[in-house]
Coordinates of C-alpha atoms and ligand atoms in Angstrom, one line a residue:
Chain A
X21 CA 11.4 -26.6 81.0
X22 CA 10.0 -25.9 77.8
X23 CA 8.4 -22.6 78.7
X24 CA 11.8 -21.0 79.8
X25 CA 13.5 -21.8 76.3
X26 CA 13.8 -18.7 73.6
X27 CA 12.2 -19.9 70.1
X28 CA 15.4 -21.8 68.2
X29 CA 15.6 -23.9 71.6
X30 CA 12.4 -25.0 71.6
X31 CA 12.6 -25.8 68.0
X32 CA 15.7 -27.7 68.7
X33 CA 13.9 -29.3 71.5
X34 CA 10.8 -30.9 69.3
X35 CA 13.3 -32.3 66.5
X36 CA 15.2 -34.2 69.0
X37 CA 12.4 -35.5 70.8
X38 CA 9.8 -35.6 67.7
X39 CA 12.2 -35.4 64.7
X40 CA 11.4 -38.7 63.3
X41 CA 7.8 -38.3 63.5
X42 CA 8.3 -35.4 61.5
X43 CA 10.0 -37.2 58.7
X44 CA 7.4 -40.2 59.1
X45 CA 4.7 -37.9 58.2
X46 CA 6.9 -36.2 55.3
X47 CA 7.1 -39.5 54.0
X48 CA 3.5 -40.3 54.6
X49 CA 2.6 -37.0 52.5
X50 CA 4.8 -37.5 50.1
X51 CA 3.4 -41.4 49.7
X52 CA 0.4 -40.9 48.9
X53 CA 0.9 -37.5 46.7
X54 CA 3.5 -39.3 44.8
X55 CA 1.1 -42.7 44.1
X56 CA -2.2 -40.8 44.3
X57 CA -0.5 -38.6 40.8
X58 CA 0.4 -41.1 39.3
X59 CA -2.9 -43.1 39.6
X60 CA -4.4 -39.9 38.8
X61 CA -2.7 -39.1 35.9
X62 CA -3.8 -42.8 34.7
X63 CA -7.5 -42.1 35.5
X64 CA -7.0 -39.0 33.7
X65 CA -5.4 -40.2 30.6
X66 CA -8.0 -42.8 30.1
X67 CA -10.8 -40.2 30.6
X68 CA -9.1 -37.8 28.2
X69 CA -8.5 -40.3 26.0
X70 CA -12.5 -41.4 26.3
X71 CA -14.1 -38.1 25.6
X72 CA -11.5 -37.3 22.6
X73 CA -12.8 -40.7 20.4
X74 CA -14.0 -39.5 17.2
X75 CA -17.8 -40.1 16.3
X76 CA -18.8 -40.4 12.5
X77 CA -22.7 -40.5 12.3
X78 CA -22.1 -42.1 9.0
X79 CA -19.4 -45.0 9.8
X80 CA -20.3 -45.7 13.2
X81 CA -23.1 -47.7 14.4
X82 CA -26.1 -46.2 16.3
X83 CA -25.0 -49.0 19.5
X84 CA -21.6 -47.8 19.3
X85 CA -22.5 -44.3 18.9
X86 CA -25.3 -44.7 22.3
X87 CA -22.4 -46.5 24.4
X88 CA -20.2 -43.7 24.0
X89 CA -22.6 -40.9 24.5
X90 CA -23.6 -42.9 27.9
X91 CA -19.8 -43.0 28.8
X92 CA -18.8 -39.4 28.0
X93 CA -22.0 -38.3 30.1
X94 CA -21.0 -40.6 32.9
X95 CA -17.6 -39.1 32.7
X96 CA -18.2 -35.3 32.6
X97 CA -20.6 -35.9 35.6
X98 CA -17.4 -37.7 37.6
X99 CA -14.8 -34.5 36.7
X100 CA -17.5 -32.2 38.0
X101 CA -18.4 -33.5 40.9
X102 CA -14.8 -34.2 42.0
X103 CA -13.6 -30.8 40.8
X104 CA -16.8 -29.2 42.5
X105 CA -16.5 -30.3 45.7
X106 CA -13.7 -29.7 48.4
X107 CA -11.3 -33.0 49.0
X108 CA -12.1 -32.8 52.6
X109 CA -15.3 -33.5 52.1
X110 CA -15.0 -36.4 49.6
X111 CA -12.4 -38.0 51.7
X112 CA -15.3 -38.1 54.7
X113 CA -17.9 -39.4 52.2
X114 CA -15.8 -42.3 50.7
X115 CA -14.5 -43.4 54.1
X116 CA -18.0 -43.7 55.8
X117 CA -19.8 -44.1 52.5
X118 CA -18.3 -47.0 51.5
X119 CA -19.2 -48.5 54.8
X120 CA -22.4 -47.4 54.9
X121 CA -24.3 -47.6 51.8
X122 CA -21.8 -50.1 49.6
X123 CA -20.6 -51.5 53.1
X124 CA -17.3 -52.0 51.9
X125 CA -14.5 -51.4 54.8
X126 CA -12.2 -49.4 53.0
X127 CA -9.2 -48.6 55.7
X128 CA -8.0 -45.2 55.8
X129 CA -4.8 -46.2 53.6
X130 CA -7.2 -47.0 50.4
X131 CA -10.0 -44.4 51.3
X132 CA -6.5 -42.1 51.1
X133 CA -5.2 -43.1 47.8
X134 CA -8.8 -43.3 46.7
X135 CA -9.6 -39.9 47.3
X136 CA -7.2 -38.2 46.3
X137 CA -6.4 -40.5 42.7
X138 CA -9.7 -39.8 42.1
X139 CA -9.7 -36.0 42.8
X140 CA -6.0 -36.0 40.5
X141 CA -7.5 -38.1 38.3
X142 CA -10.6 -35.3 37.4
X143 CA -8.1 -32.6 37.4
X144 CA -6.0 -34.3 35.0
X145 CA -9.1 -35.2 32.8
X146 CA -9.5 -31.9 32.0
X147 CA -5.8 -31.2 31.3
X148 CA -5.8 -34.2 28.9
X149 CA -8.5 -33.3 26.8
X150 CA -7.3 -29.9 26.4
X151 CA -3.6 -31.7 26.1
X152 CA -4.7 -33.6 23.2
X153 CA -6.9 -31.1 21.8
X154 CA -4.2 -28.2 22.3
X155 CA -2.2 -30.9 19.3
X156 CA -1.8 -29.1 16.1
X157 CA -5.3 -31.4 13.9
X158 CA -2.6 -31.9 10.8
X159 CA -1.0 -34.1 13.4
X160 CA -3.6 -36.3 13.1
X161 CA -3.9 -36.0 9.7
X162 CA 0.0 -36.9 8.8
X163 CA -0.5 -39.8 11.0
X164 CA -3.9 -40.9 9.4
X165 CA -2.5 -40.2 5.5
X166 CA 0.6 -43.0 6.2
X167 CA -2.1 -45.2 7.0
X168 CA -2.3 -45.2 11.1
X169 CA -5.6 -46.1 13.1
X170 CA -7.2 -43.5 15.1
X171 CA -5.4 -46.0 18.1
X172 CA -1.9 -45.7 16.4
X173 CA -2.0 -42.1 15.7
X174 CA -3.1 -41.3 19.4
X175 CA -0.1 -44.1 21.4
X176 CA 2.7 -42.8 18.7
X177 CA 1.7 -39.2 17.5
X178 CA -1.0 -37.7 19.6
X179 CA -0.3 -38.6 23.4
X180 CA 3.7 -37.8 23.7
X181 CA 2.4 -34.6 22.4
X182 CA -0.2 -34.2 24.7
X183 CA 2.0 -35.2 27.8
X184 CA 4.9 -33.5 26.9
X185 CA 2.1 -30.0 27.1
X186 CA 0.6 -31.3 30.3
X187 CA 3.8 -32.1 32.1
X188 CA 3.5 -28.7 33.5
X189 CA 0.3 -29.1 35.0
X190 CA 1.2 -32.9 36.0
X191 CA 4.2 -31.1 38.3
X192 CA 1.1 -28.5 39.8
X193 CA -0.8 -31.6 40.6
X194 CA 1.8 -33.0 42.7
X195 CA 2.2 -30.1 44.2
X196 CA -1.1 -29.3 45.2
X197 CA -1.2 -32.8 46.3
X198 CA 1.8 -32.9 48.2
X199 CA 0.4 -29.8 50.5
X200 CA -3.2 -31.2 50.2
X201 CA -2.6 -34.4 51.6
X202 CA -3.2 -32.5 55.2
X203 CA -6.9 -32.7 55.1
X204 CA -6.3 -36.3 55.1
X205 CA -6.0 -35.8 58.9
X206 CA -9.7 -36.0 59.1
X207 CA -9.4 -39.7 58.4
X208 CA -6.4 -40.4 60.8
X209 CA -4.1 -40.4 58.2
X210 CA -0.6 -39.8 60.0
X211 CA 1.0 -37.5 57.6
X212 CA 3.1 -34.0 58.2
X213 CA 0.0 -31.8 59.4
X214 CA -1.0 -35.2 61.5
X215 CA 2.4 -35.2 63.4
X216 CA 2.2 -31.6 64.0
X217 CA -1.0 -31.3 65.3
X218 CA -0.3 -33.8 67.3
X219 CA 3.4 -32.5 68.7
X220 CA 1.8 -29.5 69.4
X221 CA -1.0 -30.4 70.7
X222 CA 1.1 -32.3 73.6
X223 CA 3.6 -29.4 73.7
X224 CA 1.4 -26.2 73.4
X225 CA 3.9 -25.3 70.4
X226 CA 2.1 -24.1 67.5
X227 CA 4.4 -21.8 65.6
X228 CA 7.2 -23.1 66.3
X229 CA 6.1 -27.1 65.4
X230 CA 4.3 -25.0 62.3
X231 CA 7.4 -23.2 61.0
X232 CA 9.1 -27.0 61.1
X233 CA 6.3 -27.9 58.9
X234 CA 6.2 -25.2 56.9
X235 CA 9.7 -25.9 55.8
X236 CA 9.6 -29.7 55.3
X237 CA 6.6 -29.2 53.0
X238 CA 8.4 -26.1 51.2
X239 CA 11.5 -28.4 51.1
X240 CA 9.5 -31.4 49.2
X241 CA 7.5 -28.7 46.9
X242 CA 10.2 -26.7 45.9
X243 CA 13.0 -30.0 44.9
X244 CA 9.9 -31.4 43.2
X245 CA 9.3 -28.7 41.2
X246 CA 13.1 -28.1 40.5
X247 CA 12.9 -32.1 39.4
X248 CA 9.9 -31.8 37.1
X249 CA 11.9 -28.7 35.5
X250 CA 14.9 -30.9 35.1
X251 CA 12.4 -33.5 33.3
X252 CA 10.8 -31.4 31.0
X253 CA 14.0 -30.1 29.7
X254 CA 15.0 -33.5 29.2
X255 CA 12.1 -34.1 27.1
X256 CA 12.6 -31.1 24.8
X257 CA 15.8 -32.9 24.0
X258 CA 18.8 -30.7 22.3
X259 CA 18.1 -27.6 20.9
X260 CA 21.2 -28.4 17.9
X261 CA 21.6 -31.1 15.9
X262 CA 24.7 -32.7 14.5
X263 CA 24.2 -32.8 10.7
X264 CA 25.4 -36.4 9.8
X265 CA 28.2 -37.3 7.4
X266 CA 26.4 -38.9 4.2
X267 CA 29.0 -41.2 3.6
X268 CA 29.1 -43.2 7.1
X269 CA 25.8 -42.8 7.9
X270 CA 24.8 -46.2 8.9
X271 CA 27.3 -46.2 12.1
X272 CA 26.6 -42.7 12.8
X273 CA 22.8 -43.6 13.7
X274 CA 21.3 -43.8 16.9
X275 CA 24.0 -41.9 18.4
X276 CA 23.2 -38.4 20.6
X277 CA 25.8 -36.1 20.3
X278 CA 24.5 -32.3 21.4
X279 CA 26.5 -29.6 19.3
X280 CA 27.1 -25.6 20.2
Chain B
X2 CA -5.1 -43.0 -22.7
X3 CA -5.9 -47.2 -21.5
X4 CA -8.0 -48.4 -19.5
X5 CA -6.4 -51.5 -18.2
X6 CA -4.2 -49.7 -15.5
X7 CA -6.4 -47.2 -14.1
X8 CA -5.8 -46.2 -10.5
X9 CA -8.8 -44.5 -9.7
X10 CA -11.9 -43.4 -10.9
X11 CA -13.9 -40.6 -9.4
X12 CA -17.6 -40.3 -10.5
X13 CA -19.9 -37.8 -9.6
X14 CA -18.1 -36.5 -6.5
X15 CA -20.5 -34.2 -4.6
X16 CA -19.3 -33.1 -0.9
X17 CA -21.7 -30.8 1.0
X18 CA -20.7 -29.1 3.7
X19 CA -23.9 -28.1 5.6
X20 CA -26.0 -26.8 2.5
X21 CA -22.6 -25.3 1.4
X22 CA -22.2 -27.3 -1.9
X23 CA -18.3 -27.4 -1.8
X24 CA -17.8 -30.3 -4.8
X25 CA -20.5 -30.8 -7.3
X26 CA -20.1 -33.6 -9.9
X27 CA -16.7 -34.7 -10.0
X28 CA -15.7 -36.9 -13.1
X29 CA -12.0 -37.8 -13.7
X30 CA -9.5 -41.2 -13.6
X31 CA -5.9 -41.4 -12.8
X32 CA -4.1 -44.1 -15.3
X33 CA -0.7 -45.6 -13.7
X34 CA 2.1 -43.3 -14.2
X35 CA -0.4 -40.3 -15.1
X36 CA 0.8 -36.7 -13.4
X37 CA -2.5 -35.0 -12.8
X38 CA -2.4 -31.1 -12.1
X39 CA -5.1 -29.6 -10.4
X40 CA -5.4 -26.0 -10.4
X41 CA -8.2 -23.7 -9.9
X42 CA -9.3 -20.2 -7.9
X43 CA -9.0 -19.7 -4.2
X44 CA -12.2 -21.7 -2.7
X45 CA -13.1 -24.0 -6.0
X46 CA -12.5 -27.4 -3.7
X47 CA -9.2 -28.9 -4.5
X48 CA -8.0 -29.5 -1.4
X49 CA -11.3 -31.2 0.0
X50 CA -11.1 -33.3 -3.6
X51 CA -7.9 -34.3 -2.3
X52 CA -9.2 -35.0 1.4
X53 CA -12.4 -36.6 0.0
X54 CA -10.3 -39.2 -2.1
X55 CA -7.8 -39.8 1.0
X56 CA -11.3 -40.4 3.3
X57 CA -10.0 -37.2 5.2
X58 CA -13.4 -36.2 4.7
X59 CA -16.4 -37.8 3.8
X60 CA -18.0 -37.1 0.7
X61 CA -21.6 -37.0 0.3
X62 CA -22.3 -38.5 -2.9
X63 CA -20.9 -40.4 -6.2
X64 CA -18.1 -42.9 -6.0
X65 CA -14.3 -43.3 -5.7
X66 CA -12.9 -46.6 -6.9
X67 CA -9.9 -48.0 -6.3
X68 CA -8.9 -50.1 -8.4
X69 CA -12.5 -51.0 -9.3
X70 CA -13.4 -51.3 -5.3
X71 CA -15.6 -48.5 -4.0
X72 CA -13.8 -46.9 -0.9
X73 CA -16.8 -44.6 -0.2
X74 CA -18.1 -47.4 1.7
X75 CA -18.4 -47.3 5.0
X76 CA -17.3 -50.6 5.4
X77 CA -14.1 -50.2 3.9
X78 CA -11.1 -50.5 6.0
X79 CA -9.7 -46.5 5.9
X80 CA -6.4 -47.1 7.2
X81 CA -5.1 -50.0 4.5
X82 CA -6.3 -47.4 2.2
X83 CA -4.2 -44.9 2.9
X84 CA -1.3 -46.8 3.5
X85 CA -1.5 -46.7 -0.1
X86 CA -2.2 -43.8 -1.1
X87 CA 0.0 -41.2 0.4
X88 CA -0.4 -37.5 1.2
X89 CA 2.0 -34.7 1.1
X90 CA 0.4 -31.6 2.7
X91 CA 0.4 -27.8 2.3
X92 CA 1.6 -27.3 6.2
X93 CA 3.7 -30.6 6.2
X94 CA 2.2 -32.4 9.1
X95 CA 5.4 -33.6 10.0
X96 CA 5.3 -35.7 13.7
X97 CA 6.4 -32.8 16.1
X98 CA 7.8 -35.7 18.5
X99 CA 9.6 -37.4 16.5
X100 CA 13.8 -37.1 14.6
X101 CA 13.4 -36.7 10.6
X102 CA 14.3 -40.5 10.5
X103 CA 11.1 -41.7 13.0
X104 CA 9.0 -39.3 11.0
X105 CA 10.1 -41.7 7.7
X106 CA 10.2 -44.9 10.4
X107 CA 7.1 -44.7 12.4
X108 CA 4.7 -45.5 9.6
X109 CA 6.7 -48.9 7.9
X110 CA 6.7 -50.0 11.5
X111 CA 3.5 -49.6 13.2
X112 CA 1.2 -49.6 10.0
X113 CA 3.5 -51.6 7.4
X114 CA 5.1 -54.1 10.1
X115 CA 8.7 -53.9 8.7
X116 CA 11.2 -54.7 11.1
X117 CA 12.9 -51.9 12.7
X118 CA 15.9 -52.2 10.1
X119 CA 13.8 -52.8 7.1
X120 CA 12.2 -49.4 8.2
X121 CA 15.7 -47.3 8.6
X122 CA 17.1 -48.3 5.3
X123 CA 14.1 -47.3 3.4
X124 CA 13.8 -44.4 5.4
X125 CA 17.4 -43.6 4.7
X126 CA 17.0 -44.3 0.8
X127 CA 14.0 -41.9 0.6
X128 CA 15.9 -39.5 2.8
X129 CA 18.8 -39.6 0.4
X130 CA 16.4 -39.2 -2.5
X131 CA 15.5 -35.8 -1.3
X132 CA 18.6 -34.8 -0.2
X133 CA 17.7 -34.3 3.7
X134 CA 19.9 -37.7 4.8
X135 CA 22.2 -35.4 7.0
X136 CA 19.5 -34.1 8.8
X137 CA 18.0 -37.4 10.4
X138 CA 18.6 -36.4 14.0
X139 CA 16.8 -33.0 13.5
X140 CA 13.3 -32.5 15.0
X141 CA 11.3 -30.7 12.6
X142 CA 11.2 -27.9 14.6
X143 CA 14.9 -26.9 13.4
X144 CA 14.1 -27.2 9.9
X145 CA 13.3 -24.9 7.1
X146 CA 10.0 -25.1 5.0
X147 CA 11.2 -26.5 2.2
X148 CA 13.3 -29.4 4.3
X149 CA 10.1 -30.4 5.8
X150 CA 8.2 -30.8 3.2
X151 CA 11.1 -33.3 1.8
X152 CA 11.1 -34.9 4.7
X153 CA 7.5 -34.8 4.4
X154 CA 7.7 -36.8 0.8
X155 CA 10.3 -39.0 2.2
X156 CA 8.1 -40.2 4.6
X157 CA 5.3 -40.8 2.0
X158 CA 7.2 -42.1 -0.3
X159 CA 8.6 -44.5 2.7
X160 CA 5.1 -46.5 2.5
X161 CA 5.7 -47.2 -1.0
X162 CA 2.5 -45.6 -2.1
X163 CA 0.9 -46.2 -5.5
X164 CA -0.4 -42.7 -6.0
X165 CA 0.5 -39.5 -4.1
X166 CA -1.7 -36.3 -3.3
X167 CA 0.1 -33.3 -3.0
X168 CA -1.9 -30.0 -1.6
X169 CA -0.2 -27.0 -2.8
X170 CA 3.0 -28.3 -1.3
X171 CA 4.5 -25.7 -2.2
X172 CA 2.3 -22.6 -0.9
X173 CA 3.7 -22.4 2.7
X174 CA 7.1 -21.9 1.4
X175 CA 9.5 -19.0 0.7
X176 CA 10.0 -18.5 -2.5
X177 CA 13.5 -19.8 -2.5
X178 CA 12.4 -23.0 -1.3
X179 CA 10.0 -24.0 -4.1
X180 CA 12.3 -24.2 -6.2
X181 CA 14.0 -27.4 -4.2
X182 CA 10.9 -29.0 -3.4
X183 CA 9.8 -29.0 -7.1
X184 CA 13.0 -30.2 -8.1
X185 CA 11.7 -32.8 -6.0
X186 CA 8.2 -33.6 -7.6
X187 CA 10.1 -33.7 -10.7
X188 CA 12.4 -36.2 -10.5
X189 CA 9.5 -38.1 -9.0
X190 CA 7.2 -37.6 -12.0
X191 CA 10.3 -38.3 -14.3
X192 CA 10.4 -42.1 -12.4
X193 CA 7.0 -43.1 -13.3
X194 CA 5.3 -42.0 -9.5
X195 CA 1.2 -41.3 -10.2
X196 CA 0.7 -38.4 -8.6
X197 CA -2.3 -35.7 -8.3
X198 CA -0.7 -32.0 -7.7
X199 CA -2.7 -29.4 -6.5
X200 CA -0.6 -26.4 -7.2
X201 CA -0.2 -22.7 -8.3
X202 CA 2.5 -23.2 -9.8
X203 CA 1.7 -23.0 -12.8
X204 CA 5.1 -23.9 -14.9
X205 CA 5.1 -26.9 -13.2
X206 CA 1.8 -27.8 -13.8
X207 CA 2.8 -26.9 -17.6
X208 CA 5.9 -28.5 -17.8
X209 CA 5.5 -31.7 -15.7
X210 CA 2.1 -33.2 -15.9
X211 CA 0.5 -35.1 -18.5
X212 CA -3.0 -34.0 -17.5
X213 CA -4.1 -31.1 -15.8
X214 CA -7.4 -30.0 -14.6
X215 CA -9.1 -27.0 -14.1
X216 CA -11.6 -26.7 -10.9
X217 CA -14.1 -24.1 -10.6
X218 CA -17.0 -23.4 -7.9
X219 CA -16.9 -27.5 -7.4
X220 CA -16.9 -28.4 -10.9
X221 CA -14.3 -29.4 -13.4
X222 CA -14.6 -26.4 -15.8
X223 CA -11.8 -28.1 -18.2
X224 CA -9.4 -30.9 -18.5
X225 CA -6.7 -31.9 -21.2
X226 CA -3.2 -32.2 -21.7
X227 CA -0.9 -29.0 -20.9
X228 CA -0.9 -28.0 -24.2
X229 CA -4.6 -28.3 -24.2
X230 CA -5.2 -26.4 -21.4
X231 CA -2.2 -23.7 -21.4
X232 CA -1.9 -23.5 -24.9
X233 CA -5.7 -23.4 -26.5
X234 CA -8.3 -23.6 -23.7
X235 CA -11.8 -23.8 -24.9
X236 CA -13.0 -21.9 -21.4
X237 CA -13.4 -18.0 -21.3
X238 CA -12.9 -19.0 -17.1
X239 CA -9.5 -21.3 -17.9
X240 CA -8.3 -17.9 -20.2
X241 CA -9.4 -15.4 -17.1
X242 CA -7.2 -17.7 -14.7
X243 CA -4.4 -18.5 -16.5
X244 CA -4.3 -14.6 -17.4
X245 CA -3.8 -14.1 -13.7
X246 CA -0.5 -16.1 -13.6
X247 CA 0.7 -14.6 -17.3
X248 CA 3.2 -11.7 -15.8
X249 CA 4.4 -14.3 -12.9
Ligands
ATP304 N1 -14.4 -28.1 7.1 C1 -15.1 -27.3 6.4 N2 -16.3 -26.8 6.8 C2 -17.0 -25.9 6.0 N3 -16.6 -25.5 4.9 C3 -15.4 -25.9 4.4 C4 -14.6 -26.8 5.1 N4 -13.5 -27.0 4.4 C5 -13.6 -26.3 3.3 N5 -14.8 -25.6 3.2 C6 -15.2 -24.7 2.2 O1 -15.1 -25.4 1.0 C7 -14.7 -24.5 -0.1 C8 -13.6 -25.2 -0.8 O2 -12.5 -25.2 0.0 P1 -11.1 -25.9 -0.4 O3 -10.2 -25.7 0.7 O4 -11.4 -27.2 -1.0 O5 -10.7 -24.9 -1.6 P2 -9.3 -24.9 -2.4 O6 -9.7 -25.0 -3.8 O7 -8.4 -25.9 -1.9 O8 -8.8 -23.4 -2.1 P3 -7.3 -22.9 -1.8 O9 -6.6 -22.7 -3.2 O10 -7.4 -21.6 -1.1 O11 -6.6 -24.0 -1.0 C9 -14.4 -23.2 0.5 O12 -15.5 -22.3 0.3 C10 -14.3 -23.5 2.0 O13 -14.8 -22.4 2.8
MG305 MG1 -6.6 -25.8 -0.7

């Protein structure tokens, strides 16, 4: 029996009998981390993009001026208490208060995503406002002297600036997410760290179901950091240029051709 | 001088800055065609003039109007403004996302609703104007000074404006760059563009404009043609400035 096997037979042992609960859970994991960033980075680009609106004492009206005072305040309280408070904890208080004080049924699918958007979400709020803010102010000001909106200047100047500086701390969100997802276990959520505590719960296996885990989650963090890499360089675009014959420039346009 | 085609008129432009009286009084017009030169000490106000007359800042008192319509109002609509009244600035501003040709694009598109091949062509004429059409698939980031702050005029000049500010376009450069970006200005001013030039260049201001002013702590110490103001100026401050640029 299991007892009598050295410690690469018993690991051989769980993935055949458990192997595909392992990569349910992986998939679970990397579900919700995968959704919950992106919703989060969504929460957190509109928060960001909230608390970075202009206020002119002298062209804005007092109404207007109230209403986003009330906003920004409602804001900065949601970014502190989500980034002051553990996620285990929040995932606990929205599943059982929902129920209880809004008496909403949220099932633990939605309580998941919830919790953990939201939590991205007030991470990322902070990383967008210090994105957008991090953008040279001349920016602004170019956009503003060809005659853009506040609006335009932020969708076609502003943001792809502010994303392309965040996109490193978009790929540490995901991260922590993708390992964070564990304390979803609280709520029954069957991800990796669900699987393996129950596998070796049944099998008395800790450390050797642990090392599995440790490298699936290692696995998922390390390709998705190696992907975000990829991505970034792909946003920086060529570092050369191809200088463009005068002549035919017309059908040269539009074409990327990398030089060097 | 007319006064059928002025541009604008700036009365009694005051901008405060805390209790920090930055512009005090400011009286001047700009006809059509007219190549105003600003020049002045370190700290006298041109560039928040400039910034007060393209709303970049607020001023605190007097008028601006546009032809005849006061665009110190609140109410007025900024952006439609400055659509027409471009901006060429001392650190370029250029759009750090965005090719040489989007930089010249982005504005006839979004702001001037050209279609997208309306946009290139003008982009590419303007581009061609100041000799930076080979570059349109650079980023700014791989350019010199001086290209980006042609690219920087092509892209103002790409919104058709009716007057153009320039801040000391020229002040961020090394000095063999100015020269190119001048050459610029000038075969601008020779077409007919209205233009106000804040500059230390002083041989430019001399040679190219057909009104210069002279600012000082927020005033406007002196005005008058360049011979006026280069050749006989009535100011003992005008002589004390000017000397400084004498052995240049
Ligand atoms: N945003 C601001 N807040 C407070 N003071 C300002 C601000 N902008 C400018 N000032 C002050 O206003 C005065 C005039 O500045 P301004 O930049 O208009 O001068 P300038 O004539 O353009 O000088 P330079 O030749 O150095 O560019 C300076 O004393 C400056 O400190
Ligand atoms: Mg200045």
């Amino acid at each position: 029996m299991i007892s009598n096997m050295n410690f690469l037979e018993r690991i051989v042992y769980i993935l055949q009998k458990y192997g595909t609960s392992y990569l349910k859970g992986a998939g679970t994991t990397l579900v919700i981390a995968l959704v919950s960033t992106f919703i989060g980075c969504i929460i957190g680009f509109l928060v960001g993009i909230v608390q970075t609106i202009p206020v002119d004492k002298k062209k804005d009206s007092l109404p207007k001026r109230i209403f986003l005072a009330v906003v920004n305040a409602l804001l900065r309280i949601y970014v502190e208490v989500f980034r002051g408070t553990p996620m285990i904890v929040q995932a606990v208080f929205i599943y059982y208060g929902m129920s209880q004080v809004f008496n909403i049924q949220l099932g633990m699918w939605q309580s998941a995503f919830l919790v953990v958007s939201i939590n991205t979400g007030a991470y990322m709020a902070e990383s967008v406002r210090g994105g957008i803010i991090s953008v040279d102010p001349g920016q602004m000001e170019g956009a503003k002297a060809i005659g853009m909106t506040h609006v335009q200047a932020m969708i076609n100047v502003i943001l792809p600036q502010a994303f392309r500086n965040i996109l490193p701390q978009i790929g540490n969100n995901l991260i922590i997410n993708i390992k964070d997802t564990s304390v979803l276990s609280v709520i029954s959520i069957v991800d990796l760290f669900f699987v393996h505590k129950s596998v070796s719960g049944a099998l008395y296996t800790y450390f050797e179901s642990a090392t599995i885990v440790m490298v699936i989650y290692l696995t998922m963090t390390l390709i998705t950091s190696r992907l975000l890499r990829l991505w970034e360089n792909r946003m920086d675009g060529d570092e050369n240029y191809e200088l463009v014959d005068v002549m035919d420039i017309g059908s040269q346009l539009g074409k990327k051709r990398a030089r060097g | 001088m007319c006064t059928e085609n002025v541009i604008l008129e700036v009365s009694h432009l005051k901008k405060n800055f805390g209790n920090h009286e930055v512009l005090k009084d400011i009286d001047f017009k700009v006809h059509t065609g007219d190549v105003v030169s600003v020049i002045g000490a370190s700290g006298s106000g041109k560039s928040t003039m400039l910034r007060c007359i393209n709303l970049l800042e607020t001023s605190t008192g007097g008028s601006i109007l546009y032809h005849g319509e006061d665009i110190t109002n609140p109410k007025i609509d900024a952006p439609s403004y400055r659509a027409k009244v471009g901006m060429v600035f001392q650190n370029f501003n250029l759009f750090n996302n965005m090719t040489v040709l989007e930089n010249c694009m982005v504005g006839q598109i979004k702001v001037a609703k050209k279609s997208k091949a309306q946009a290139r062509e003008k982009a590419l004429q303007f581009l061609q104007k100041v000799g930076m059409s080979a570059y349109v698939n650079a980023k700014p980031r791989q350019l010199s000074g001086g290209q980006k702050q042609r690219v920087a005029i092509a892209r103002a000049l790409a919104m058709d404006p009716e007057i153009l500010l320039f801040d000391e376009p020229t002040s961020a450069l090394d000095p063999q760059m100015v020269g190119e970006v001048l050459e610029v200005m000038t075969t601008l001013a020779g077409e007919g563009l209205t233009m106000i030039v804040v500059t230390h260049e002083m041989a430019f201001a001399r040679d190219i404009s057909s009104h210069v002013i002279f600012m000082a702590e927020g005033c406007i110490r002196e005005e008058g043609t360049p011979k006026q103001i280069f050749e006989e100026p009535k100011e003992a401050e005008t002589r004390e400035f000017l000397a400084r640029f004498r052995n240049v």
